[in-house]
XYZ file of C-alpha atoms in Angstrom:
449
model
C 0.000 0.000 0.000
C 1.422 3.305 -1.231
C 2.121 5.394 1.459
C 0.064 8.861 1.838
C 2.072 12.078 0.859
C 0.778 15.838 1.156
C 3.081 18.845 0.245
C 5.094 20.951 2.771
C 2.136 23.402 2.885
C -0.196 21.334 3.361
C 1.883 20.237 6.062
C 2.259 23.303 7.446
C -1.511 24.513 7.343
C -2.453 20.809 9.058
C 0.360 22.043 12.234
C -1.468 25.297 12.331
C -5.212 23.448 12.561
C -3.888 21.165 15.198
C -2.542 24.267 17.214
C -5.778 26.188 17.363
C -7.610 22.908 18.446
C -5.448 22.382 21.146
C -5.290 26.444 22.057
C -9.635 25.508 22.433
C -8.927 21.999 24.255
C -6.195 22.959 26.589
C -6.865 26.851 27.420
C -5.319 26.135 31.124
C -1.923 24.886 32.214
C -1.609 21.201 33.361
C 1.420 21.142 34.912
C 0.067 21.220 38.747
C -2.139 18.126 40.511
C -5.176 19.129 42.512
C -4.398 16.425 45.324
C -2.561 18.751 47.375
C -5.781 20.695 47.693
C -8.129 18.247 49.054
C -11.922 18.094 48.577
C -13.285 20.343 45.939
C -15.676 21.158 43.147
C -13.335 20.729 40.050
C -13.769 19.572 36.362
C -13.248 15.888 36.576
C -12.392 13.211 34.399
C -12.706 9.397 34.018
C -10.163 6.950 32.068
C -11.800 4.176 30.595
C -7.997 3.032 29.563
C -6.578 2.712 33.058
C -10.155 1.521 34.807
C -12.739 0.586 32.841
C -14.824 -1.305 35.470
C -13.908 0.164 38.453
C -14.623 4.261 39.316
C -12.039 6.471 39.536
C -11.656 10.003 38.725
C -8.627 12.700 37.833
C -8.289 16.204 37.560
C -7.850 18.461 34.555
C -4.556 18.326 34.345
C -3.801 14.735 35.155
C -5.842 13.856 32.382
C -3.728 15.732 30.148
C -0.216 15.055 31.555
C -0.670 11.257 32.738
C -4.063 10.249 30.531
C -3.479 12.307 27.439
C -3.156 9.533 24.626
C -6.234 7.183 27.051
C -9.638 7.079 26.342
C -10.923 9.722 28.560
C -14.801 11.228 29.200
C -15.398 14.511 30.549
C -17.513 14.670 33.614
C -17.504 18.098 33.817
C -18.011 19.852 37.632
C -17.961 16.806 40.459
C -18.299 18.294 44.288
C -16.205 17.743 46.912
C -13.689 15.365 44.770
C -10.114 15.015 45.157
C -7.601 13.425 42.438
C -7.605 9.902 42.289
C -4.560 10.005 39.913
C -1.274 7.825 40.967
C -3.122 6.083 44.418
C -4.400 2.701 44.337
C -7.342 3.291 42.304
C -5.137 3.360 39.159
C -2.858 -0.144 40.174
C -0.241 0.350 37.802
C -0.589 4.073 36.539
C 1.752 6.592 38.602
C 0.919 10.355 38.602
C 3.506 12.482 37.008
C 3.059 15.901 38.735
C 2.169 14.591 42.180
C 3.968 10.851 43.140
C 1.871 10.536 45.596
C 4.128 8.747 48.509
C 2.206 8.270 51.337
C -0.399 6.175 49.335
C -3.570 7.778 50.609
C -6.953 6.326 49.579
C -10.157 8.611 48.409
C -12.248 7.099 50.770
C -14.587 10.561 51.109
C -14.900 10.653 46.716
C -18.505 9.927 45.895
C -18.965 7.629 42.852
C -21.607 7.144 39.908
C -21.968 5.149 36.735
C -20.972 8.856 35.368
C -17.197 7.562 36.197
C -17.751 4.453 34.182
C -18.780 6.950 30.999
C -22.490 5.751 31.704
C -25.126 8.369 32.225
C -28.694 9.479 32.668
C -31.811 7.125 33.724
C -31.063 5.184 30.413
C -27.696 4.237 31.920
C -25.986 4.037 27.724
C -22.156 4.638 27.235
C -21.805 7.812 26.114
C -20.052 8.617 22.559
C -20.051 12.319 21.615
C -19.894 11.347 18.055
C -22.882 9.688 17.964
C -24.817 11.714 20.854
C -27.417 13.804 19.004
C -29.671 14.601 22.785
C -29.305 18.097 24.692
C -28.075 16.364 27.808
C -28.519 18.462 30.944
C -26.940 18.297 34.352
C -28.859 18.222 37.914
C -27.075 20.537 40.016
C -27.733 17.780 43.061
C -26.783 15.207 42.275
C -24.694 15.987 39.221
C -25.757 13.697 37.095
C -26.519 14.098 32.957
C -29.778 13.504 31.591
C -31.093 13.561 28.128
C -33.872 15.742 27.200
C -35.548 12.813 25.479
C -35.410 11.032 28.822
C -36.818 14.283 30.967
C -39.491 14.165 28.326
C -41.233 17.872 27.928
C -38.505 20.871 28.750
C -38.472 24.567 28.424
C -36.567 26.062 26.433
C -32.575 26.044 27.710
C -32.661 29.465 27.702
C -35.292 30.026 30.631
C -33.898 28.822 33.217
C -30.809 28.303 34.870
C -30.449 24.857 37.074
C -32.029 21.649 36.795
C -33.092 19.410 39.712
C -33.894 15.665 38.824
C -37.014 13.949 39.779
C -34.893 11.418 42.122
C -33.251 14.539 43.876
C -36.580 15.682 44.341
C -37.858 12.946 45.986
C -34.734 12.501 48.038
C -35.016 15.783 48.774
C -39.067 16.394 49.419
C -38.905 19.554 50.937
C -37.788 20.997 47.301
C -41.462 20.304 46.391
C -42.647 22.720 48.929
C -41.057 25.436 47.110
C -42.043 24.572 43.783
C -44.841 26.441 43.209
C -42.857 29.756 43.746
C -42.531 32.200 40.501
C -38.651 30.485 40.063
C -39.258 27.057 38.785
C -41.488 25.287 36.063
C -42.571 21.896 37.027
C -41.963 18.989 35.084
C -44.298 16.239 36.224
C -45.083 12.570 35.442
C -47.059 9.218 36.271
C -44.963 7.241 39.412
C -45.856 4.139 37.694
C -45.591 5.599 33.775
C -41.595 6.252 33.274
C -39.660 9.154 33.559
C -41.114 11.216 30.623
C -42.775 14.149 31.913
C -46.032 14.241 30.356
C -47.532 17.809 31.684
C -45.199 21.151 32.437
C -46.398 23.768 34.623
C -44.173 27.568 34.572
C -45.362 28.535 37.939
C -44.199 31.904 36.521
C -47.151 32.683 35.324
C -51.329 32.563 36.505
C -54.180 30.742 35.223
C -54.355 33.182 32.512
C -51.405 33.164 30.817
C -50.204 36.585 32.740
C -46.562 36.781 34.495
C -46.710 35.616 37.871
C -44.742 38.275 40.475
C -41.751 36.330 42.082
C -42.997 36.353 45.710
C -46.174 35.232 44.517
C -47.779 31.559 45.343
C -48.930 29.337 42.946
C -52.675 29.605 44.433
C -52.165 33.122 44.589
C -52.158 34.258 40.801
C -54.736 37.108 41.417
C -54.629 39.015 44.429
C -57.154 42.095 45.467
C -57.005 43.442 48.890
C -59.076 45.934 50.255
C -58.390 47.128 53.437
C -61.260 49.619 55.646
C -60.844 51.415 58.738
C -63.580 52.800 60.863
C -62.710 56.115 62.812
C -66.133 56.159 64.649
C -68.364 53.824 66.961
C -70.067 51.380 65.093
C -73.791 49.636 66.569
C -73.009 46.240 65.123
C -69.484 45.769 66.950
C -70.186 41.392 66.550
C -68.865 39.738 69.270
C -65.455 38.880 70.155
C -63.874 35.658 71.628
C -60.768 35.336 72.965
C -58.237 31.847 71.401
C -56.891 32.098 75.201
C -58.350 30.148 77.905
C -59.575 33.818 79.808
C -62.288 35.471 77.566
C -62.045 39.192 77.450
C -65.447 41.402 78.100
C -66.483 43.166 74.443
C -66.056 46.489 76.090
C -62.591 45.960 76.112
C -62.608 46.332 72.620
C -62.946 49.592 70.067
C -64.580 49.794 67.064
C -62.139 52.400 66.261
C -59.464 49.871 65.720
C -61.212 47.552 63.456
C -60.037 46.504 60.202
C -61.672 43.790 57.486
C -59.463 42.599 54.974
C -60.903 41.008 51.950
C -58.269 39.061 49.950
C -59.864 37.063 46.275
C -57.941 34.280 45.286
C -57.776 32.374 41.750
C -56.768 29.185 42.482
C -55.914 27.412 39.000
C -54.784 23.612 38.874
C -54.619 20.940 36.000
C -57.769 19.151 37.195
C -60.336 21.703 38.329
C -61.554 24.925 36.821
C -60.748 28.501 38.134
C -62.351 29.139 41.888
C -62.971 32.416 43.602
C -62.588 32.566 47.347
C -63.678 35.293 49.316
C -62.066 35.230 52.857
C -63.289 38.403 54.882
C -60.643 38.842 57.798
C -61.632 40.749 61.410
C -58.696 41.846 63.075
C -59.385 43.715 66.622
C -57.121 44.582 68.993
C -57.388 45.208 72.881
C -56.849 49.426 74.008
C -55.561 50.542 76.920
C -57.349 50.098 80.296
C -58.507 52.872 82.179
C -56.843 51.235 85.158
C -53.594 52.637 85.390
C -52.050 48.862 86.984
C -53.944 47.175 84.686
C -52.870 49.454 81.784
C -48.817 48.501 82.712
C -49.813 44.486 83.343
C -51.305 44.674 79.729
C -48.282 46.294 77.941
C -46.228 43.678 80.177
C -48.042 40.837 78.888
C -48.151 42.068 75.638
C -44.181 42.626 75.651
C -44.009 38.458 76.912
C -46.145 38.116 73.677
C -44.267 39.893 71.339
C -40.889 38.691 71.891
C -42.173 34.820 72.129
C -44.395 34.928 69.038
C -43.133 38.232 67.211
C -41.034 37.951 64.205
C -37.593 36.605 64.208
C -34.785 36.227 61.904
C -35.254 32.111 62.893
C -39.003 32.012 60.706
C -39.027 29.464 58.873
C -39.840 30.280 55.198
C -40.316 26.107 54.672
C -43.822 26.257 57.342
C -44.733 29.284 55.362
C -45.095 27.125 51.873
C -48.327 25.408 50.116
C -48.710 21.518 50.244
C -47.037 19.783 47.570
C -49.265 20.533 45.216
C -48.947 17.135 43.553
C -47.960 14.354 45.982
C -48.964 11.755 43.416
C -46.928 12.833 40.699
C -42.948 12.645 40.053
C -41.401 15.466 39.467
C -38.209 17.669 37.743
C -37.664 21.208 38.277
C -36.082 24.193 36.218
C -34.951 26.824 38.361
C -33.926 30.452 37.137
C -31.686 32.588 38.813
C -32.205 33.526 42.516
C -33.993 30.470 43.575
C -31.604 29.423 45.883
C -32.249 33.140 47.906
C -36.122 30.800 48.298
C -34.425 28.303 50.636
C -35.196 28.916 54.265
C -31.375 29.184 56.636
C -33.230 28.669 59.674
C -31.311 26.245 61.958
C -34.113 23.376 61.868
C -33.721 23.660 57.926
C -30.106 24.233 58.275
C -29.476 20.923 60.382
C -32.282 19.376 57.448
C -29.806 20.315 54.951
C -27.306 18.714 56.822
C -28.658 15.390 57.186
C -30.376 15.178 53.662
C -26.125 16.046 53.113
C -27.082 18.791 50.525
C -25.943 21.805 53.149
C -24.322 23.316 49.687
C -28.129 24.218 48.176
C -28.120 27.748 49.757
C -25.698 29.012 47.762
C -23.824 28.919 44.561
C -20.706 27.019 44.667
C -16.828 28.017 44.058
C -15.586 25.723 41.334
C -11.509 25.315 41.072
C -10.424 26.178 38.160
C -6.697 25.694 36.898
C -4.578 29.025 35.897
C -5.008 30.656 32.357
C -1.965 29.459 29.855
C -0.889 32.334 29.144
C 1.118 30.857 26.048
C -1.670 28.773 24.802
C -2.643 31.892 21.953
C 0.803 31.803 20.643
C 2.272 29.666 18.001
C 4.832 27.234 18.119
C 7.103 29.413 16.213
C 6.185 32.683 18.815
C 6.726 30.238 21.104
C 10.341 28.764 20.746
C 11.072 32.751 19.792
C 10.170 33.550 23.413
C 12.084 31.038 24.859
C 15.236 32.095 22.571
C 15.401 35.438 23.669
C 14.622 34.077 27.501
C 18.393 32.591 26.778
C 21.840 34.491 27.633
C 23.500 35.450 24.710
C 26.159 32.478 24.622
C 23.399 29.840 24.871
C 21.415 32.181 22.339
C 24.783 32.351 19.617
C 24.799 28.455 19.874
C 21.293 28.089 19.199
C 21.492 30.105 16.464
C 24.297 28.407 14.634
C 23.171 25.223 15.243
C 19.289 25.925 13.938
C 21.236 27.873 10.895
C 23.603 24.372 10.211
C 20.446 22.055 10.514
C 18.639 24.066 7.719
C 21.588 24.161 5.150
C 21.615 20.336 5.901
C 18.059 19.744 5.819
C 17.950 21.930 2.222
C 20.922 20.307 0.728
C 19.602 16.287 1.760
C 15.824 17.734 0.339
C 17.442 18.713 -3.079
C 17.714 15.526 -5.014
C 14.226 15.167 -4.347
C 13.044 18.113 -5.833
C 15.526 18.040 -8.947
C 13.899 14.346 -9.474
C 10.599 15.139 -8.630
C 10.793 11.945 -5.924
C 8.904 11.999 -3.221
C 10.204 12.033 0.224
C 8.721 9.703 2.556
C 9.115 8.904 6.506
C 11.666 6.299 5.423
C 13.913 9.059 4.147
C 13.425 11.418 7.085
C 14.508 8.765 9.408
C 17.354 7.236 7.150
C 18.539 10.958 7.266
C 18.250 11.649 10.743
C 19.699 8.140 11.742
C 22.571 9.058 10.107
C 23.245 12.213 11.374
C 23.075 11.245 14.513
C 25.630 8.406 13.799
C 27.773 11.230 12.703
C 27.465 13.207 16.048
C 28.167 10.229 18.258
C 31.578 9.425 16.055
C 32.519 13.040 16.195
C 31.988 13.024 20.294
C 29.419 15.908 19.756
C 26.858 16.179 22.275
C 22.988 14.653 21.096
C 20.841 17.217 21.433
C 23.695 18.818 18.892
C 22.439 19.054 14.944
């Protein structure tokens, strides 16, 4: 079989493709492990090469430096992960930037069938060549799921995280806030697959119209009118007290009362819109004539504001609707600021904790290995910056010896030309073989042309 030949410019314009692809594959240095750092959110990688049935990870530049010529897949962002590079989960592979002596073991590195280049609910073997899906990642459990195996999706561009319907029901409290103005619901069957099969944007009412943030889903349309009465009324109702002492009427003023009328459209998938008319009385106790029982009031009404007054522990989880569908599975698409939702109270705090998802409240720092600075030069600006790095002796020699290997080079490539042969790897090699044969005779040094 005749062996392939291209020109010298072709040559040349193939170097210069394979220099911008690596300038968009390797835009950071990889000279440093992440080891030293411990547990982190980092890019992570998996080498089918080294362990193809057993999960292990490396860091970004590991993957390049000790994995580069492997068959590697990309997990992208992993939590709390430290390099597995060079310890005993690679048996025969050592790491080249970090050796690694004390032999310590991962133990705390949480593993998936990610790490094995499997993914989503489908569990396939993922080959980006043949991959056609929008694959999206849930920022829980950090998994990648097709869109054909979500089912129905919004568009990418409105919103900004995705939660998987196993994170949600591992994490149940999530479904308390789903009805808030930040997420669209994807929901399915428990017994009918993962497919969503009905969406709802909670960003919006029953009638199309945007929803304001703060705004419950059973709360699309709100009207409040609020009246005060300034004079005696005759039909002051009758007032009991919630505590176990009833208080006489006449301890009460008309002046103070207020009626608050709040209409609510509550709109679901099932049932049809519904007004509700609450009407409100709110009446408050005034002072007592009694100038001792005016100061035991305002004590006891002190004792009652600081036990049941507000308090930076509230907890915004009590102050969220039912799940709104506990028979249903569901996904959610979060947009920006839906973390700010999340109650910090220390009973949801110490939830957070054991559900071991205390990261949810806020966005997380991802490590990210230093800029290469040289990565937007050629190789030519390249070995020119390195050259003039040089003191002038070493730079003279360089010189010479780059100027001796082109008359050389031009003077063996002649013949060719004058023949019109072509020159093939056999003839590079013959060439070089010989020169070097040359040097060692001569007692020149190697790396010498």
């Amino acid at each position: 079989m005749a062996e392939e030949t291209i020109t010298v410019s072709e040559y040349i314009a193939e170097q210069e493709r394979l220099e911008k692809e690596a300038k968009e594959l390797f835009p950071k240095k990889f000279d440093v492990c992440t080891s030293s750092l411990g547990y982190i959110r980092q890019p992570v990688y998996a080498c089918l090469t080294c362990n193809p049935t057993e999960e292990a990870g490396m860091c970004y530049s590991c993957s390049i430096s000790c994995h580069g010529d492997h068959n590697l897949v990309e997990l992208f962002t992993k939590r709390h992960f430290r390099c597995d590079c060079g310890t005993e989960k690679f048996k025969t592979m050592a790491c080249k930037l970090d050796p690694k002596t004390d032999g310590h073991t991962k133990s705390l590195n949480q593993y998936n069938h990610n790490y094995l280049g499997r993914f989503c609910w489908c569990d396939v073997q993922y080959d980006p060549a043949k991959e056609e899906s929008t694959m999206f990642q849930c920022v829980l459990c950090e998994d990648w799921f097709h869109d054909t195996c979500i089912g129905i999706t919004p568009h990418a561009d409105d919103f900004d995280d995705f939660i998987c319907r196993d994170c949600t029901k591992e994490h149940p409290f999530l479904r308390r806030y789903a009805q808030n103005a930040l997420f669209m619901i994807g929901l399915s069957k428990k017994d009918g697959g993962p497919k969503a099969v009905t969406m709802v944007d909670c960003s919006k009412d029953s009638k199309g119209k945007a929803k304001a943030s703060g705004a419950k889903d059973d709360e699309s349309e709100v009207d409040i009118t609020t009246t005060t009465s300034t004079t005696p009324s005759a039909h002051t109702p009758e007032i009991k007290d919630n505590d176990k002492d009833s208080k006489d009427v006449s301890t009460l003023s008309s002046t103070t009362i207020t009626t608050t009328t709040i209409t609510s459209t509550t709109a679901t998938t099932t049932t049809p819109e519904a007004e509700t008319t609450i009407k409100v009385q709110v009446k408050r106790s005034i002072e007592s004539a009694d100038i001792g029982h005016d100061k035991e009031n305002k004590d006891e009404e002190h004792k009652r504001i600081k036990l049941e007054g507000p308090s930076k522990q509230d907890c915004k989880l009590k102050e969220q609707p039912e799940d709104a569908y506990p028979d249903l599975t569901m996904s959610l698409f979060a947009s920006e600021g839906w973390r700010d939702l999340l109650c910090q109270c220390s009973s949801c705090t110490q939830l957070y904790i054991l559900e071991a998802c205390e990261f949810i409240t806020g966005e997380e720092e991802v490590y990210e290995d230093e800029d290469d600075d040289e990565a937007e030069t050629s190789i030519l600006e390249s070995g020119m910056k390195k050259l003039n790095e040089m003191d002038r002796v070493q730079m003279m020699e360089g010189m010479l010896a780059y100027s001796k290997m082109r008359d050389e080079i031009r003077d063996f490539l002649a013949p060719f030309s004058e023949q019109g042969k072509t020159v093939t790897q056999s003839d590079i090699q013959a060439f070089f073989a010989a020169k070097m044969e040359q040097r060692a005779a001569a007692g020149a040094k190697p790396n010498f042309f």
